[in-house]
Coordinates of C-alpha atoms and ligand atoms in Angstrom, one line a residue:
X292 CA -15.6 47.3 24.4
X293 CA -13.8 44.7 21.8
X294 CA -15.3 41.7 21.1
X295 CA -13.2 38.8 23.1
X296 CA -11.5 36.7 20.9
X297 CA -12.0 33.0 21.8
X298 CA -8.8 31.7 23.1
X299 CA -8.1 28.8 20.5
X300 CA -8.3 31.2 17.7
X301 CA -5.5 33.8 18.7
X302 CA -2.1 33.9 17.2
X303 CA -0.7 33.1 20.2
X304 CA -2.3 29.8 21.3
X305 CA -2.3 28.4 17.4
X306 CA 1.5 28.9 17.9
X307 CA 1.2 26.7 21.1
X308 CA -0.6 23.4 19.8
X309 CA 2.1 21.5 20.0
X310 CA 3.8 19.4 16.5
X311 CA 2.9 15.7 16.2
X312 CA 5.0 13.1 14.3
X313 CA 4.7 9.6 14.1
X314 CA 4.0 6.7 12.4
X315 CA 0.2 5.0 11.2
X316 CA 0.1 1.3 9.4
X317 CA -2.9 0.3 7.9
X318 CA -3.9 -3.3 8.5
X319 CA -6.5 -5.8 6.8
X320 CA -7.3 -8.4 4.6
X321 CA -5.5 -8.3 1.1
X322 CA -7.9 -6.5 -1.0
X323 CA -9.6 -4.5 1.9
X324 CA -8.5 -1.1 0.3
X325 CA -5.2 -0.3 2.2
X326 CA -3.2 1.3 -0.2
X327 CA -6.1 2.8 -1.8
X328 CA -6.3 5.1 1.0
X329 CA -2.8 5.4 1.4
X330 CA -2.6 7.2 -2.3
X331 CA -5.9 8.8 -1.2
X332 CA -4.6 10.6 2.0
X333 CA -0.9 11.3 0.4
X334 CA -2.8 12.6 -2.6
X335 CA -0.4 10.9 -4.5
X336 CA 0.2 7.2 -6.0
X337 CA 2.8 5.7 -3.2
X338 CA 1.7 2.2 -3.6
X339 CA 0.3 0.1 -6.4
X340 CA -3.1 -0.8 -6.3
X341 CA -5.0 -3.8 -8.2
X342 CA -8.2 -5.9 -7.9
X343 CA -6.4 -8.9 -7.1
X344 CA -5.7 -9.9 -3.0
X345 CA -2.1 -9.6 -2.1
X346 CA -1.1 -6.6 -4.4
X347 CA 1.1 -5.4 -1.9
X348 CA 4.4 -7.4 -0.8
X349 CA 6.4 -4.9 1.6
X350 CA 5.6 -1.6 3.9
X351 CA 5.3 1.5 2.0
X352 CA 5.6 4.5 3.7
X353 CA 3.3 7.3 2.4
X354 CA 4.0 11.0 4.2
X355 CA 1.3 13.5 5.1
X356 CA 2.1 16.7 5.8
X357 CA 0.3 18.7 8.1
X358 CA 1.4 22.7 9.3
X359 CA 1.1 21.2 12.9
X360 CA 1.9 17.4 11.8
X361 CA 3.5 15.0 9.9
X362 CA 1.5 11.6 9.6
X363 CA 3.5 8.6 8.4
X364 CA 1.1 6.0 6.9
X365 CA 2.6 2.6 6.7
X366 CA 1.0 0.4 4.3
X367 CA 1.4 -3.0 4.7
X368 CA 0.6 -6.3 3.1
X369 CA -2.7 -8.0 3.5
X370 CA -2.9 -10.5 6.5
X371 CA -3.7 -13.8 5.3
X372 CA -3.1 -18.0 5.9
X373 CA 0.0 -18.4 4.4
X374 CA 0.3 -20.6 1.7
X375 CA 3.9 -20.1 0.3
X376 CA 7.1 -19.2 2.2
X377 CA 6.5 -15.8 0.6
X378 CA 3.1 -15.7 2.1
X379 CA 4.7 -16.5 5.7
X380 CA 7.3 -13.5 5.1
X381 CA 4.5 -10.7 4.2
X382 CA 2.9 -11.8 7.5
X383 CA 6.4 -11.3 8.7
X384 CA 6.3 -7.7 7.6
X385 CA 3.0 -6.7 8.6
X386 CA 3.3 -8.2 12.8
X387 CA 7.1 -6.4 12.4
X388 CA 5.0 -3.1 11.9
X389 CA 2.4 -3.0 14.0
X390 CA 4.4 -3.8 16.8
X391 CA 6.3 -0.6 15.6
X392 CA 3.9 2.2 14.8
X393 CA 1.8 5.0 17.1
X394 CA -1.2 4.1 15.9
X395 CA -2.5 0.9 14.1
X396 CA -5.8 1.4 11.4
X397 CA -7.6 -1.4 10.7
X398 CA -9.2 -1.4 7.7
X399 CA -12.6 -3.6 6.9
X400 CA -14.3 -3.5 3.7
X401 CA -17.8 -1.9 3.7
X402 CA -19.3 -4.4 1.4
X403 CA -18.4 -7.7 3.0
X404 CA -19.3 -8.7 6.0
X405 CA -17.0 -9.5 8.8
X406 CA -15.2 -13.1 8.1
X407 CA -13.1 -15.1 10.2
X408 CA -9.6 -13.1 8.5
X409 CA -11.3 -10.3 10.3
X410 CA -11.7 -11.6 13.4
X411 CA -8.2 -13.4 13.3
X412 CA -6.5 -10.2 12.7
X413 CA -8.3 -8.6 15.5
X414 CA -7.7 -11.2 17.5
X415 CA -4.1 -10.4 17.3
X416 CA -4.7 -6.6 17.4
X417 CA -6.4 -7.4 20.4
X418 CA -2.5 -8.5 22.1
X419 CA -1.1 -5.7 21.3
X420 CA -2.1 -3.2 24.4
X421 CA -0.7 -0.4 24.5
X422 CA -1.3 0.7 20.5
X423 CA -4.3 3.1 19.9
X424 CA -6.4 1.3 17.1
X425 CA -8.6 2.9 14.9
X426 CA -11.3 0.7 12.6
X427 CA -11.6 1.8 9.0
X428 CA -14.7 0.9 7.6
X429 CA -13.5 1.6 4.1
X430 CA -15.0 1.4 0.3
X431 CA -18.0 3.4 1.6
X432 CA -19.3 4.0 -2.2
X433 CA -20.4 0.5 -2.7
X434 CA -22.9 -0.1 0.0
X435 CA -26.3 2.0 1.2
X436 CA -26.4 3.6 4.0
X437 CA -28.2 0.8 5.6
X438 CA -25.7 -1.4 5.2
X439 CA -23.3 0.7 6.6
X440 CA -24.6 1.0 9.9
X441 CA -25.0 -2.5 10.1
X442 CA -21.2 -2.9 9.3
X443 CA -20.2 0.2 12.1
X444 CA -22.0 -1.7 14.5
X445 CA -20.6 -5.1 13.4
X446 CA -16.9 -3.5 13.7
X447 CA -18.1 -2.3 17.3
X448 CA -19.0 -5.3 18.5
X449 CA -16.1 -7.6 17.0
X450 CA -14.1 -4.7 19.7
X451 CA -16.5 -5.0 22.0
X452 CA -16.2 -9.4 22.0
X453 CA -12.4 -9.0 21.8
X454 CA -11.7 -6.4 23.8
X455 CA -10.7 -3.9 21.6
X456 CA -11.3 -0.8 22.7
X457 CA -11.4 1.1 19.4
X458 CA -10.0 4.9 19.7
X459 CA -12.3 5.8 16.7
X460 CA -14.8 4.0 13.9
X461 CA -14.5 5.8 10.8
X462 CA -16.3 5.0 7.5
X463 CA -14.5 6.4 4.3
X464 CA -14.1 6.3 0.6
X465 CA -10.8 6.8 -0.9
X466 CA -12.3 6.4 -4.4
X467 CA -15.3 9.0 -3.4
X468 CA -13.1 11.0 -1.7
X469 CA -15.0 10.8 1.4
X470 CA -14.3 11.3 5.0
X471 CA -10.5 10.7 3.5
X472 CA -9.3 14.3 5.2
X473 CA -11.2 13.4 8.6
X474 CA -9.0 10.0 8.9
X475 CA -6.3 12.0 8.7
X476 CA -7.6 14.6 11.5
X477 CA -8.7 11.5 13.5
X478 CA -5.1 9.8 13.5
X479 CA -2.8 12.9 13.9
X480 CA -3.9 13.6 17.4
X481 CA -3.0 9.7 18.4
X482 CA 0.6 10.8 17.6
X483 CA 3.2 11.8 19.8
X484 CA 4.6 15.1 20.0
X485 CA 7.6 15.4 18.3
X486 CA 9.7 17.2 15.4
X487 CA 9.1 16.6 11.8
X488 CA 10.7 13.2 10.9
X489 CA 11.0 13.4 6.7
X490 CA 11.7 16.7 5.0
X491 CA 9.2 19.0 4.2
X492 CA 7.7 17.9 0.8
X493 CA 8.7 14.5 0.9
X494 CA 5.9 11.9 0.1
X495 CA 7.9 8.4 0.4
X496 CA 10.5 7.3 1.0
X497 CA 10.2 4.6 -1.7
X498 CA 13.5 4.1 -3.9
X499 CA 13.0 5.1 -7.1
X500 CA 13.9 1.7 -8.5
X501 CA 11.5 -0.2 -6.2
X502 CA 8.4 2.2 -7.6
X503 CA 9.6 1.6 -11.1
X504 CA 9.0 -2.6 -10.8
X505 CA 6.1 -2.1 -8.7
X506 CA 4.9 0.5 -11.7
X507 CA 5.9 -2.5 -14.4
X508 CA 4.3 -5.2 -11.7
X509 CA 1.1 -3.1 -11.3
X510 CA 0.6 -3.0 -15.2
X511 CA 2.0 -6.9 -15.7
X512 CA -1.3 -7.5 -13.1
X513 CA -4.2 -5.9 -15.1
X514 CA -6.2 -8.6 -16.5
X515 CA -4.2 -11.6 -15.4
X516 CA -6.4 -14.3 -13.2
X517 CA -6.4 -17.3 -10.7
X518 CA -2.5 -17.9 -9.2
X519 CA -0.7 -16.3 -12.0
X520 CA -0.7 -12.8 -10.2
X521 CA 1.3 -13.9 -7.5
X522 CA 3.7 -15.4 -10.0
X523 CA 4.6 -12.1 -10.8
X524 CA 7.9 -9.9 -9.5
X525 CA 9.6 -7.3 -10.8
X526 CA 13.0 -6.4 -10.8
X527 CA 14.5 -3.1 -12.2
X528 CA 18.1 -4.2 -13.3
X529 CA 19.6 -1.0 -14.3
X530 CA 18.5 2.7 -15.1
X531 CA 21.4 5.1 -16.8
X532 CA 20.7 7.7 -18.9
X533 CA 21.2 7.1 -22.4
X534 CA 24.9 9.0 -23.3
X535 CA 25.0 11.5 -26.5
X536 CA 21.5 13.0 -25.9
X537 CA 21.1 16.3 -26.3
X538 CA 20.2 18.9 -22.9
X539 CA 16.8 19.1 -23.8
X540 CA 15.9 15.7 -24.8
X541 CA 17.5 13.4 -22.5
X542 CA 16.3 9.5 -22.4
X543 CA 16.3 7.1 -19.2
X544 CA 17.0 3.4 -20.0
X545 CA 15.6 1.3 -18.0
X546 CA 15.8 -2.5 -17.9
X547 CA 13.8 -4.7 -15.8
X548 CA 12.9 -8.5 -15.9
X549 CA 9.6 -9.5 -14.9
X550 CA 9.8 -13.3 -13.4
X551 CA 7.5 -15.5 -13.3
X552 CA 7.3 -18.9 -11.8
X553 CA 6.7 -21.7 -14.9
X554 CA 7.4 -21.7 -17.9
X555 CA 3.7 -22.1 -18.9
X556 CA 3.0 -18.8 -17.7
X557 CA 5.5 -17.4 -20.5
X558 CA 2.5 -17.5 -23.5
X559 CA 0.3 -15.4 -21.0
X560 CA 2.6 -13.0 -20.1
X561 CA 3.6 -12.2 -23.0
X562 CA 0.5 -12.6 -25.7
X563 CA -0.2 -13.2 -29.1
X564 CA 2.7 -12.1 -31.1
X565 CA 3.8 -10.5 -27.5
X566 CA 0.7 -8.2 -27.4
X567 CA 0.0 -8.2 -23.9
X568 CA 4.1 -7.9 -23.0
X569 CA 3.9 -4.6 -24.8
X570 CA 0.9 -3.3 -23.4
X571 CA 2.2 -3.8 -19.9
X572 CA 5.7 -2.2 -21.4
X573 CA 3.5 1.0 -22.6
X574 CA 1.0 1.5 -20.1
X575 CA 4.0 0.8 -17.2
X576 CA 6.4 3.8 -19.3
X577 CA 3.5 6.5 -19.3
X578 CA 3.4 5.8 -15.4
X579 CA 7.2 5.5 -14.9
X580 CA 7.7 8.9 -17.0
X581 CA 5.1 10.8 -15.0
X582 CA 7.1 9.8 -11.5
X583 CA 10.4 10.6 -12.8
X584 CA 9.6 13.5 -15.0
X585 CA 11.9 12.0 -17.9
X586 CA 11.4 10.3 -21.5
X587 CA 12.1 6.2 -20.8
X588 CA 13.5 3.6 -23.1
X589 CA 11.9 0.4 -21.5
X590 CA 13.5 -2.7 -22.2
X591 CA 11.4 -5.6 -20.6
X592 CA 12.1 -9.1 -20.6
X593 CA 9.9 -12.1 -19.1
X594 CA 12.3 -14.9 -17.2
X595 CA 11.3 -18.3 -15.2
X596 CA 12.3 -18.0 -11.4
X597 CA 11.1 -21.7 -10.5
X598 CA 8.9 -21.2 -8.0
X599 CA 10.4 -18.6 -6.3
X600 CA 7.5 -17.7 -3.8
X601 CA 8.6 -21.0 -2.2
X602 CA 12.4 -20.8 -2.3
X603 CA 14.6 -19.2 0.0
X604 CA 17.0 -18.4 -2.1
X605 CA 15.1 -16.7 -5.2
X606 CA 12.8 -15.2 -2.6
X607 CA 16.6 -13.1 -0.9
X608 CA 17.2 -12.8 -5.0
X609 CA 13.8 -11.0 -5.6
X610 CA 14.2 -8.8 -2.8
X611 CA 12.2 -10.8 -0.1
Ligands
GTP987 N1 -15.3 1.4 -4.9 C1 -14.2 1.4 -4.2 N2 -13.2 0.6 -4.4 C2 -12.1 0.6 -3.7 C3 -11.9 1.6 -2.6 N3 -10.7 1.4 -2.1 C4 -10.1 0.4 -2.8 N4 -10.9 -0.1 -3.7 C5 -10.7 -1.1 -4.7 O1 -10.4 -2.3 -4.0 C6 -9.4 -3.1 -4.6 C7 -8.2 -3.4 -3.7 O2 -7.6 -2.2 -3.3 P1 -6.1 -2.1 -2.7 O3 -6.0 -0.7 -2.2 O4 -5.2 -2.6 -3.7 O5 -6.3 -3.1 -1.5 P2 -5.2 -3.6 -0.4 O6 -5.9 -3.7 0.9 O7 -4.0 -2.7 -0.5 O8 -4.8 -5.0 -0.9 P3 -3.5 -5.9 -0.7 O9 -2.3 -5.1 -1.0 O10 -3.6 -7.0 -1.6 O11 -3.5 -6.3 0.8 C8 -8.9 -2.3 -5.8 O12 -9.6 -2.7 -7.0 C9 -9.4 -0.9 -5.5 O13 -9.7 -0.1 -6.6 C10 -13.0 2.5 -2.4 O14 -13.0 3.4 -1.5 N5 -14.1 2.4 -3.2
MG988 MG1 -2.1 -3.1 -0.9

């Protein structure tokens, strides 16, 4: 007699589980580790990343394929009080997506405890009904495993006050590496069936010119302090290849303008003898030339948008 051959496992009924697509947006605090775990789960840098709150300023779609899925992420901007028209416009973005997605992750740092932007957010996650949410207790490498738990039951009973019935609690790392793959196999099951929505291979759906001044605007942040990192924006003005190259050694010009809001920002930006306006021009080109696979010419200059995070029309100008 042959041994039976648990259903699940044939040929047949693998062929039968049927294909989810949809879309996932991360949620939290600026800071909280959002697009971390976006690169993380794409396995590749989608969106910029930095130590500063507010790093992101628009939804970046990061694609995860799966033979029997294809997980959108959505990474949004941090949810905070607004402080600047631009402020008020990133909330904009990240209520536009939430109401939009299949599933919403909220994502809470490991190693703070829960604050009133916390709670506000979930408050308003709380309205939205009929939206699975899953709570990402995320930056697991920083805290013991004490500390942990405390924070897992912490996130269950912020649901528990609000209402919140939470369709998972996961803790991961994005930096460790840890329960990264899980997240995924947690979320994919809270989409809908349906066909594959990007094609195969895909892992954004980023321009190319929007990665290269977040590339330049990740760099330009490194190091900088107190309001001057939400001074910063990036624009990429142009990118042509440079004419009479040879086949084999072609050379991408790009040229970009990185604005800022005073004119008392200029000396920082740019450095002792323009030392640090170089460094951001090197360290941005190595990054630029790994994503498009091509030897750049970067030409960089610093300009004065006055106060653009507060005007309308600099803010349509900078792409807001
Ligand atoms: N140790 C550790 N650090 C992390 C982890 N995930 C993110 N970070 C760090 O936390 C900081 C913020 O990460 P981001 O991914 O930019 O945070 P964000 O939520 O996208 O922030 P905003 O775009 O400003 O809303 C960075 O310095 C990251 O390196 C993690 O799993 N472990
Ligand atoms: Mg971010």
């Amino acid at each position: 007699m042959s041994a039976r051959i648990p259903a699940a496992e044939t040929p047949d009924a693998a062929a039968q589980v049927p294909h989810r697509s949809g879309f996932a947006c991360f949620v939290g605090r600026p800071n909280a580790g959002k697009s971390t775990l976006t690169n993380a789960l794409v396995g590749q840098k989608v969106a910029i990343t930095s130590s500063r709150p507010q790093t992101t300023r628009h939804s970046v779609r990061g694609i995860v394929h799966r033979p029997d899925a294809q997980l959108i992420l959505v990474d949004t901007p941090g949810l905070h009080k607004p402080r600047t028209l631009l402020g008020e416009r990133l909330n904009d973005v990240v209520r536009t997506t939430w109401a939009e997605v299949d599933v919403i992750g909220f994502c809470l740092p490991a190693d703070q405890k829960l604050g009133p932007g916390d709670t506000y957010i979930a408050r308003e996650l709380a309205g939205i009904k009929k939206t699975p949410k899953v709570a990402i207790v995320t930056k697991t490498d920083l805290v013991e495993s004490q500390q942990l738990a405390e924070q897992l039951i912490a996130v269950d009973r912020l649901g528990q006050e609000l209402g919140i019935e939470w369709a998972q609690i996961v803790p991961v790392s994005a930096v460790g590496g840890d329960q990264v793959t899980l997240l995924a196999d947690l979320l994919i099951p809270l989409l809908p069936e349906g066909p594959l929505l990007y094609p195969e291979g895909d892992l954004t759906d980023e321009p190319e010119q929007v990665m290269v001044a977040e590339l330049i605007r990740e760099a330009a942040l490194e190091g900088v302090r107190d309001e001057l990192p939400h001074s910063i924006a990036v624009v990429v003005e142009e990118m042509i290849p440079r004419e009479g190259r040879p086949a084999d050694r072609p050379l991408l010009d790009i040229h970009a303008n990185l604005y800022i809001e005073r004119p008392s920002q200029k000396g920082i930006i740019i450095g002792p003898k323009g030392a640090r306006l170089k460094e951001v021009g090197t360290k941005s080109r190595h990054h630029i030339e790994a994503l498009l696979g091509t030897p750049v010419f970067l030409d960089l200059h610093v300009k004065v948008a006055k106060d653009w995070q507060r005007d309308p029309k600099q803010l349509r100008k900078l792409g807001f």
